[in-house]
Short mmCIF file of C-alpha atoms and ligand atoms in Angstrom, two decimals:
data_model
loop_
_atom_site.label_atom_id
_atom_site.label_comp_id
_atom_site.label_asym_id
_atom_site.label_seq_id
_atom_site.Cartn_x
_atom_site.Cartn_y
_atom_site.Cartn_z
CA UNK A 2 10.42 -161.61 121.45
CA UNK A 3 9.56 -158.27 123.13
CA UNK A 4 6.07 -158.22 124.61
CA UNK A 5 3.67 -155.58 123.30
CA UNK A 6 2.01 -153.87 126.23
CA UNK A 7 -0.94 -151.51 126.04
CA UNK A 8 -0.95 -149.42 129.20
CA UNK A 9 -4.05 -147.28 129.82
CA UNK A 10 -3.86 -144.12 131.91
CA UNK A 11 -0.08 -144.01 131.75
CA UNK A 12 0.13 -140.22 131.55
CA UNK A 13 -1.08 -140.23 135.17
CA UNK A 14 0.86 -140.84 138.37
CA UNK A 15 1.13 -144.60 138.81
CA UNK A 16 0.79 -145.55 135.16
CA UNK A 17 3.68 -143.27 134.14
CA UNK A 18 5.86 -144.66 136.92
CA UNK A 19 4.96 -148.21 135.64
CA UNK A 20 6.06 -147.31 132.08
CA UNK A 21 9.35 -145.87 133.31
CA UNK A 22 9.79 -149.05 135.37
CA UNK A 23 9.00 -151.33 132.36
CA UNK A 24 11.46 -149.50 130.15
CA UNK A 25 14.19 -149.83 132.80
CA UNK A 26 13.55 -153.49 133.70
CA UNK A 27 12.25 -155.25 130.54
CA UNK A 28 12.53 -155.25 126.78
CA UNK A 29 8.81 -154.60 126.38
CA UNK A 30 7.42 -152.29 123.73
CA UNK A 31 4.70 -150.04 125.18
CA UNK A 32 1.72 -148.14 123.85
CA UNK A 33 0.21 -145.60 126.24
CA UNK A 34 -3.52 -144.96 125.82
CA UNK A 35 -4.54 -141.84 127.75
CA UNK A 36 -7.29 -139.25 127.43
CA UNK A 37 -5.09 -136.53 128.94
CA UNK A 38 -7.71 -135.34 131.42
CA UNK A 39 -6.61 -132.73 133.96
CA UNK A 40 -4.70 -135.62 135.59
CA UNK A 41 -2.68 -136.65 132.53
CA UNK A 42 0.62 -134.92 131.96
CA UNK A 43 2.76 -135.27 128.85
CA UNK A 44 5.79 -134.29 130.90
CA UNK A 45 5.41 -137.49 132.90
CA UNK A 46 6.41 -139.46 129.80
CA UNK A 47 9.35 -137.23 128.90
CA UNK A 48 12.68 -138.95 128.34
CA UNK A 49 11.21 -142.34 127.42
CA UNK A 50 12.75 -143.95 124.28
CA UNK A 51 10.66 -143.23 121.19
CA UNK A 52 11.48 -146.62 119.67
CA UNK A 53 9.88 -148.37 122.67
CA UNK A 54 7.08 -146.09 123.81
CA UNK A 55 4.25 -144.73 121.64
CA UNK A 56 1.61 -142.39 123.06
CA UNK A 57 -1.98 -142.43 121.84
CA UNK A 58 -4.35 -139.70 123.05
CA UNK A 59 -7.79 -141.26 123.34
CA UNK A 60 -10.66 -142.37 125.57
CA UNK A 61 -10.97 -145.93 126.92
CA UNK A 62 -14.73 -145.54 126.29
CA UNK A 63 -14.09 -145.21 122.53
CA UNK A 64 -14.87 -148.81 121.46
CA UNK A 65 -13.46 -148.56 117.96
CA UNK A 66 -10.15 -147.07 119.06
CA UNK A 67 -9.85 -149.55 121.96
CA UNK A 68 -10.65 -152.53 119.68
CA UNK A 69 -7.85 -151.76 117.24
CA UNK A 70 -5.29 -151.10 119.97
CA UNK A 71 -6.14 -154.24 121.96
CA UNK A 72 -6.00 -156.33 118.75
CA UNK A 73 -2.43 -155.17 118.14
CA UNK A 74 -1.01 -155.86 121.61
CA UNK A 75 -0.29 -158.93 123.77
CA UNK A 76 -1.11 -157.61 127.24
CA UNK A 77 -3.36 -154.80 128.48
CA UNK A 78 -2.47 -153.16 131.80
CA UNK A 79 -5.38 -151.03 132.84
CA UNK A 80 -4.57 -147.98 135.05
CA UNK A 81 -6.88 -145.37 133.47
CA UNK A 82 -9.43 -144.06 135.94
CA UNK A 83 -10.85 -140.99 137.57
CA UNK A 84 -8.86 -141.41 140.77
CA UNK A 85 -9.59 -138.64 143.27
CA UNK A 86 -12.12 -139.13 146.09
CA UNK A 87 -12.75 -135.41 146.65
CA UNK A 88 -13.62 -134.92 142.98
CA UNK A 89 -16.00 -137.92 143.04
CA UNK A 90 -17.93 -136.21 145.87
CA UNK A 91 -18.54 -133.08 143.76
CA UNK A 92 -19.08 -134.61 140.30
CA UNK A 93 -19.46 -138.39 140.23
CA UNK A 94 -20.44 -138.70 136.53
CA UNK A 95 -16.94 -138.95 134.97
CA UNK A 96 -16.17 -141.74 137.50
CA UNK A 97 -19.08 -143.79 136.19
CA UNK A 98 -18.09 -143.18 132.58
CA UNK A 99 -14.40 -143.96 132.82
CA UNK A 100 -14.20 -146.43 135.71
CA UNK A 101 -17.29 -148.49 134.74
CA UNK A 102 -18.02 -147.97 131.03
CA UNK A 103 -14.33 -147.58 130.19
CA UNK A 104 -13.45 -150.86 131.90
CA UNK A 105 -16.40 -152.61 130.22
CA UNK A 106 -15.18 -151.33 126.83
CA UNK A 107 -11.68 -152.76 127.43
CA UNK A 108 -13.12 -156.05 128.68
CA UNK A 109 -15.10 -156.56 125.54
CA UNK A 110 -12.10 -155.91 123.31
CA UNK A 111 -9.87 -158.19 125.38
CA UNK A 112 -12.54 -160.90 125.11
CA UNK A 113 -12.91 -160.48 121.34
CA UNK A 114 -9.21 -160.69 120.68
CA UNK A 115 -8.39 -163.27 123.41
CA UNK A 116 -5.68 -161.12 125.05
CA UNK A 117 -4.36 -160.95 128.60
CA UNK A 118 -5.58 -158.17 130.95
CA UNK A 119 -4.19 -156.94 134.24
CA UNK A 120 -6.65 -154.65 136.01
CA UNK A 121 -5.33 -152.11 138.52
CA UNK A 122 -7.50 -151.46 141.51
CA UNK A 123 -7.46 -150.06 145.02
CA UNK A 124 -7.76 -151.19 148.65
CA UNK A 125 -10.66 -148.70 148.97
CA UNK A 126 -13.06 -151.31 147.51
CA UNK A 127 -12.98 -152.93 150.97
CA UNK A 128 -14.24 -149.85 152.87
CA UNK A 129 -12.39 -148.93 156.04
CA UNK A 130 -11.17 -150.39 159.34
CA UNK A 131 -11.36 -149.21 162.95
CA UNK A 132 -8.06 -147.84 164.26
CA UNK A 133 -7.75 -150.73 166.75
CA UNK A 134 -8.96 -153.50 164.42
CA UNK A 135 -6.21 -156.22 164.52
CA UNK A 136 -7.33 -157.41 161.04
CA UNK A 137 -6.08 -156.04 157.74
CA UNK A 138 -7.67 -156.36 154.30
CA UNK A 139 -7.10 -159.69 152.54
CA UNK A 140 -8.30 -161.13 149.23
CA UNK A 141 -11.28 -162.55 151.23
CA UNK A 142 -12.50 -159.23 152.76
CA UNK A 143 -16.02 -158.43 151.53
CA UNK A 144 -16.42 -155.43 149.24
CA UNK A 145 -17.86 -152.38 151.09
CA UNK A 146 -16.86 -149.19 149.25
CA UNK A 147 -17.69 -145.72 150.70
CA UNK A 148 -17.32 -143.04 148.04
CA UNK A 149 -18.45 -142.61 144.46
CA UNK A 150 -14.78 -143.19 143.44
CA UNK A 151 -14.34 -146.43 145.40
CA UNK A 152 -17.75 -147.76 144.44
CA UNK A 153 -16.97 -147.34 140.72
CA UNK A 154 -13.60 -149.02 141.24
CA UNK A 155 -15.43 -151.87 143.04
CA UNK A 156 -17.85 -152.05 140.13
CA UNK A 157 -14.94 -152.31 137.69
CA UNK A 158 -13.37 -155.14 139.69
CA UNK A 159 -16.66 -157.05 139.71
CA UNK A 160 -16.98 -156.63 135.93
CA UNK A 161 -13.50 -158.15 135.48
CA UNK A 162 -14.40 -161.07 137.80
CA UNK A 163 -17.67 -161.66 135.88
CA UNK A 164 -15.81 -161.65 132.49
CA UNK A 165 -13.34 -164.18 133.92
CA UNK A 166 -16.04 -166.50 135.15
CA UNK A 167 -18.60 -166.10 132.32
CA UNK A 168 -16.28 -165.80 129.33
CA UNK A 169 -13.00 -167.32 130.53
CA UNK A 170 -11.19 -164.01 130.16
CA UNK A 171 -7.41 -164.23 130.87
CA UNK A 172 -7.24 -161.58 133.58
CA UNK A 173 -5.69 -160.80 136.97
CA UNK A 174 -6.61 -157.97 139.40
CA UNK A 175 -4.51 -156.17 141.96
CA UNK A 176 -5.75 -153.92 144.79
CA UNK A 177 -3.07 -151.61 146.12
CA UNK A 178 -2.81 -149.21 149.05
CA UNK A 179 -1.91 -145.44 148.87
CA UNK A 180 1.01 -144.73 146.57
CA UNK A 181 3.57 -141.95 146.95
CA UNK A 182 6.51 -140.91 144.78
CA UNK A 183 7.37 -138.69 141.84
CA UNK A 184 4.78 -137.38 139.31
CA UNK A 185 1.72 -137.51 141.61
CA UNK A 186 -0.85 -134.77 140.92
CA UNK A 187 -0.79 -131.83 143.42
CA UNK A 188 -4.45 -132.54 144.36
CA UNK A 189 -3.32 -135.59 146.36
CA UNK A 190 -2.33 -135.39 150.05
CA UNK A 191 1.47 -135.70 149.98
CA UNK A 192 2.19 -133.53 146.89
CA UNK A 193 -0.38 -130.95 147.99
CA UNK A 194 1.41 -130.41 151.30
CA UNK A 195 4.93 -130.42 149.81
CA UNK A 196 3.98 -127.92 147.09
CA UNK A 197 2.02 -125.73 149.54
CA UNK A 198 5.20 -125.37 151.58
CA UNK A 199 7.24 -124.66 148.43
CA UNK A 200 4.84 -121.84 147.35
CA UNK A 201 4.53 -120.39 150.88
CA UNK A 202 0.95 -121.67 151.61
CA UNK A 203 0.17 -123.49 154.87
CA UNK A 204 -0.49 -127.25 154.47
CA UNK A 205 -4.13 -128.38 155.01
CA UNK A 206 -5.13 -131.30 157.21
CA UNK A 207 -8.67 -132.70 156.97
CA UNK A 208 -10.25 -132.89 160.44
CA UNK A 209 -7.95 -134.09 163.22
CA UNK A 210 -5.76 -136.08 160.81
CA UNK A 211 -6.12 -139.36 162.63
CA UNK A 212 -7.11 -141.25 159.45
CA UNK A 213 -4.60 -143.93 158.61
CA UNK A 214 -3.28 -144.73 155.12
CA UNK A 215 -0.96 -147.65 154.23
CA UNK A 216 1.77 -145.99 152.15
CA UNK A 217 3.70 -147.75 149.38
CA UNK A 218 6.25 -146.28 146.95
CA UNK A 219 5.03 -146.23 143.32
CA UNK A 220 8.08 -148.25 142.22
CA UNK A 221 7.09 -151.04 144.63
CA UNK A 222 3.60 -150.99 143.14
CA UNK A 223 5.19 -151.31 139.69
CA UNK A 224 7.44 -154.22 140.64
CA UNK A 225 4.42 -156.01 142.13
CA UNK A 226 2.26 -155.50 139.01
CA UNK A 227 5.05 -156.81 136.79
CA UNK A 228 5.45 -159.86 139.03
CA UNK A 229 1.71 -160.58 138.80
CA UNK A 230 1.73 -160.15 135.00
CA UNK A 231 4.60 -162.62 134.74
CA UNK A 232 3.67 -165.17 137.36
CA UNK A 233 0.14 -164.51 138.67
CA UNK A 234 -2.52 -167.20 138.29
CA UNK A 235 -5.33 -166.37 135.89
CA UNK A 236 -8.51 -165.09 137.47
CA UNK A 237 -6.79 -164.33 140.75
CA UNK A 238 -6.76 -161.15 142.84
CA UNK A 239 -3.58 -160.05 144.66
CA UNK A 240 -3.41 -157.34 147.32
CA UNK A 241 -0.34 -155.06 147.14
CA UNK A 242 0.95 -153.31 150.26
CA UNK A 243 4.26 -152.56 152.02
CA UNK A 244 3.26 -152.40 155.70
CA UNK A 245 3.33 -148.58 155.63
CA UNK A 246 0.50 -147.62 158.00
CA UNK A 247 0.70 -144.00 159.20
CA UNK A 248 -1.84 -141.40 160.21
CA UNK A 249 -2.16 -138.16 158.20
CA UNK A 250 -1.04 -135.94 161.06
CA UNK A 251 2.24 -137.86 161.48
CA UNK A 252 2.89 -137.78 157.69
CA UNK A 253 2.20 -134.04 157.54
CA UNK A 254 4.48 -133.33 160.55
CA UNK A 255 7.23 -135.40 158.93
CA UNK A 256 6.90 -133.42 155.67
CA UNK A 257 7.07 -130.14 157.59
CA UNK A 258 10.12 -131.00 159.68
CA UNK A 259 11.93 -132.61 156.69
CA UNK A 260 11.37 -129.32 154.84
CA UNK A 261 12.76 -127.29 157.76
CA UNK A 262 9.40 -125.96 159.03
CA UNK A 263 7.86 -126.13 162.54
CA UNK A 264 5.85 -129.37 162.93
CA UNK A 265 2.65 -127.43 163.74
CA UNK A 266 2.77 -124.92 160.81
CA UNK A 267 -0.44 -126.19 159.18
CA UNK A 268 -4.23 -125.52 159.18
CA UNK A 269 -7.04 -127.90 160.08
CA UNK A 270 -9.76 -127.70 157.38
CA UNK A 271 -13.21 -129.25 157.13
CA UNK A 272 -13.18 -133.01 156.89
CA UNK A 273 -14.03 -135.04 153.75
CA UNK A 274 -17.67 -136.27 153.95
CA UNK A 275 -17.76 -140.05 154.60
CA UNK A 276 -13.94 -140.01 155.12
CA UNK A 277 -12.61 -143.58 155.37
CA UNK A 278 -10.85 -143.99 158.74
CA UNK A 279 -8.15 -146.60 158.09
CA UNK A 280 -6.82 -148.79 155.26
CA UNK A 281 -4.40 -151.66 155.92
CA UNK A 282 -3.23 -154.34 153.54
CA UNK A 283 -2.15 -157.90 154.25
CA UNK A 284 -0.06 -158.81 151.19
CA UNK A 285 0.91 -162.32 152.35
CA UNK A 286 -0.57 -163.98 149.24
CA UNK A 287 1.58 -161.86 146.86
CA UNK A 288 4.70 -162.33 148.98
CA UNK A 289 4.33 -166.09 149.60
CA UNK A 290 2.89 -167.18 146.25
CA UNK A 291 4.89 -164.90 143.95
CA UNK A 292 7.92 -164.14 146.15
CA UNK A 293 7.43 -160.36 145.85
CA UNK A 294 9.07 -157.96 148.38
CA UNK A 295 8.95 -154.15 148.50
CA UNK A 296 12.30 -152.35 148.17
CA UNK A 297 11.29 -149.05 149.85
CA UNK A 298 11.06 -150.28 153.44
CA UNK A 299 12.05 -146.87 154.90
CA UNK A 300 9.15 -144.45 154.44
CA UNK A 301 11.18 -141.46 155.71
CA UNK A 302 13.82 -142.05 153.04
CA UNK A 303 11.24 -142.46 150.26
CA UNK A 304 9.42 -139.32 151.41
CA UNK A 305 12.64 -137.29 151.44
CA UNK A 306 13.39 -138.39 147.87
CA UNK A 307 9.81 -137.47 146.90
CA UNK A 308 10.19 -134.01 148.47
CA UNK A 309 13.47 -133.55 146.54
CA UNK A 310 11.69 -134.53 143.29
CA UNK A 311 9.07 -131.80 143.78
CA UNK A 312 11.79 -129.27 144.65
CA UNK A 313 13.66 -130.12 141.47
CA UNK A 314 10.63 -130.40 139.14
CA UNK A 315 8.70 -127.23 139.74
CA UNK A 316 8.01 -126.90 135.97
CA UNK A 317 6.14 -130.25 136.16
CA UNK A 318 3.69 -129.22 138.95
CA UNK A 319 3.53 -125.44 138.90
CA UNK A 320 0.97 -125.25 135.97
CA UNK A 321 -1.55 -127.34 137.98
CA UNK A 322 -1.07 -125.69 141.39
CA UNK A 323 -3.14 -122.50 141.32
CA UNK A 324 -6.22 -124.12 139.75
CA UNK A 325 -6.07 -127.05 142.17
CA UNK A 326 -5.89 -124.76 145.22
CA UNK A 327 -8.70 -122.53 143.84
CA UNK A 328 -10.93 -125.63 143.62
CA UNK A 329 -10.03 -126.63 147.19
CA UNK A 330 -10.69 -123.09 148.44
CA UNK A 331 -14.25 -123.19 146.93
CA UNK A 332 -14.82 -126.40 148.93
CA UNK A 333 -13.50 -124.89 152.17
CA UNK A 334 -10.52 -127.27 152.09
P1 NAD B 476 -4.18 -140.39 138.05
O1 NAD B 476 -5.45 -139.62 138.24
O2 NAD B 476 -2.87 -139.75 138.37
O3 NAD B 476 -4.07 -140.85 136.51
C1 NAD B 476 -5.22 -141.33 135.79
C2 NAD B 476 -4.85 -141.27 134.32
O4 NAD B 476 -5.98 -141.84 133.60
C3 NAD B 476 -4.65 -139.85 133.80
O5 NAD B 476 -3.49 -139.79 132.99
C4 NAD B 476 -5.89 -139.58 132.97
O6 NAD B 476 -5.68 -138.66 131.86
C5 NAD B 476 -6.24 -140.99 132.48
N1 NAD B 476 -7.66 -141.13 132.14
C6 NAD B 476 -8.75 -140.74 132.86
N2 NAD B 476 -9.89 -140.97 132.18
C7 NAD B 476 -9.52 -141.64 131.04
C8 NAD B 476 -10.25 -142.17 129.94
N3 NAD B 476 -11.59 -142.15 129.91
N4 NAD B 476 -9.54 -142.75 128.94
C9 NAD B 476 -8.20 -142.78 128.97
N5 NAD B 476 -7.45 -142.26 129.96
C10 NAD B 476 -8.11 -141.71 130.98
O7 NAD B 476 -4.39 -141.74 138.83
P2 NAD B 476 -3.34 -142.67 139.63
O8 NAD B 476 -3.26 -142.20 140.99
O9 NAD B 476 -2.15 -142.80 138.81
O10 NAD B 476 -4.14 -144.04 139.62
C11 NAD B 476 -4.00 -144.97 138.54
C12 NAD B 476 -4.78 -146.22 138.83
O11 NAD B 476 -4.32 -146.78 140.03
C13 NAD B 476 -6.28 -145.98 139.04
O12 NAD B 476 -6.99 -147.05 138.47
C14 NAD B 476 -6.45 -145.97 140.55
O13 NAD B 476 -7.73 -146.40 140.92
C15 NAD B 476 -5.41 -146.96 140.95
N6 NAD B 476 -4.85 -146.84 142.31
C16 NAD B 476 -4.32 -145.65 142.71
C17 NAD B 476 -3.73 -145.57 143.98
C18 NAD B 476 -3.09 -144.29 144.47
O14 NAD B 476 -2.62 -144.23 145.58
N7 NAD B 476 -3.00 -143.22 143.66
C19 NAD B 476 -3.68 -146.69 144.78
C20 NAD B 476 -4.26 -147.89 144.36
C21 NAD B 476 -4.82 -147.96 143.08
O1 DAU B 477 -5.95 -146.30 149.04
C1 DAU B 477 -5.71 -146.13 147.67
C2 DAU B 477 -6.30 -144.81 147.23
O2 DAU B 477 -5.42 -143.78 147.72
C3 DAU B 477 -6.44 -144.70 145.73
O3 DAU B 477 -7.43 -145.63 145.29
C4 DAU B 477 -6.86 -143.28 145.28
O4 DAU B 477 -6.88 -143.21 143.90
C5 DAU B 477 -5.85 -142.30 145.85
O5 DAU B 477 -6.27 -140.97 145.53
C6 DAU B 477 -5.76 -142.47 147.38
O6 DAU B 477 -7.00 -142.09 147.99
P1 DAU B 477 -7.04 -141.19 149.34
O7 DAU B 477 -8.37 -140.54 149.40
O8 DAU B 477 -6.58 -142.00 150.51
O9 DAU B 477 -5.86 -140.16 148.96
P2 DAU B 477 -5.69 -138.57 149.17
O10 DAU B 477 -4.32 -138.27 148.76
O11 DAU B 477 -6.82 -137.84 148.55
O12 DAU B 477 -5.82 -138.42 150.75
C7 DAU B 477 -4.99 -139.13 151.64
C8 DAU B 477 -5.45 -138.81 153.04
O13 DAU B 477 -5.13 -137.43 153.36
C9 DAU B 477 -6.95 -138.91 153.25
O14 DAU B 477 -7.21 -139.43 154.55
C10 DAU B 477 -7.45 -137.46 153.11
C11 DAU B 477 -6.30 -136.66 153.70
N1 DAU B 477 -6.09 -135.30 153.11
C12 DAU B 477 -6.07 -135.15 151.75
C13 DAU B 477 -5.82 -133.96 151.18
C14 DAU B 477 -5.84 -133.75 149.70
C15 DAU B 477 -5.83 -134.22 153.96
O15 DAU B 477 -5.80 -134.35 155.21
N2 DAU B 477 -5.56 -133.02 153.40
C16 DAU B 477 -5.55 -132.83 152.05
O16 DAU B 477 -5.29 -131.69 151.59
#
């Protein structure tokens, strides 16, 4: 029997990639629940089969709507969130509403109807590492979030853990590193720089660009989430990462040279307040316990494919570009 999956936030970047992945690799029937904020894009769900994917426009904070949808599905995969650190520094309120109250609303419905939940989270809940720290984040690293965004994601993880312990909720959590790939909003680092070059704007690097992110392709995130849903132990947390540590300056120079530009054709802009220095994931538990492996081991190849996707899908990103850059200009970034 086909599983009935309710996927929240699947008009966004990673959720939409997950739904495309599910349709290609399983027989699951999927309902997308998305509020279609500035970050949700109908075009990200284009081409999906109508007999397997239904889209509901709604808010995860709407308890009545959420209750009915959770009741009618087997598994809830929870991607919906306010996801951008820079936005959280200028207006934290929507982050509290969606990331905390929205997750609470889902948890209560999942508890009432005794369903299975997989909660999507981030490595940012662990704070940051020094550049020369030999350790990476593991499932045992203490929580130490820095920004309004990451603190609300940490709060949502703790709610899930409390519902598992107090009410026996059937749930798993995953904390993943920085994703790249198709359908990522142009506010984020990699798409912002690619589309700046495509529209003839100079790319923008925060500070000196020595901050390190641990890049993973969105399809590898999807395969890991599916593996956890199918074989993960209830109540457990799994870290997802693909050994992709790179500093921002190196990533930007690679984008520029891949797109035929001089490596130094970018501007330094003011740094993000409280900017986390380095993230690095140790995904041994996921690999050894569940036998998961990433398929995109070559970052340069994945990045080139991502650049090609933005070249070929201007109609997808162009409507968001001017407003996004106007917001950054106001912030001096
Ligand atoms: P995104 O901003 O691209 O998409 C978020 C989606 O959630 C959008 O479609 C938006 O409309 C929807 N949404 C927002 N508020 C909602 C609400 N109240 N009700 C229903 N839908 C709502 O984000 P993303 O980058 O795809 O991230 C998805 C999830 O993955 C988030 O939980 C994020 O914390 C987590 N994550 C992201 C990364 C990354 O690198 N982007 C890495 C690790 C974890
Ligand atoms: O680590 C996982 C997290 O990765 C997710 O939880 C978040 O949802 C996701 O947005 C991402 O957070 P970051 O803050 O790391 O991603 P962002 O794309 O905003 O920035 C990546 C790095 O690039 C960061 O060090 C800031 C820098 N940057 C960003 C922008 C937008 C620049 O140098 N210039 C820019 O224009």
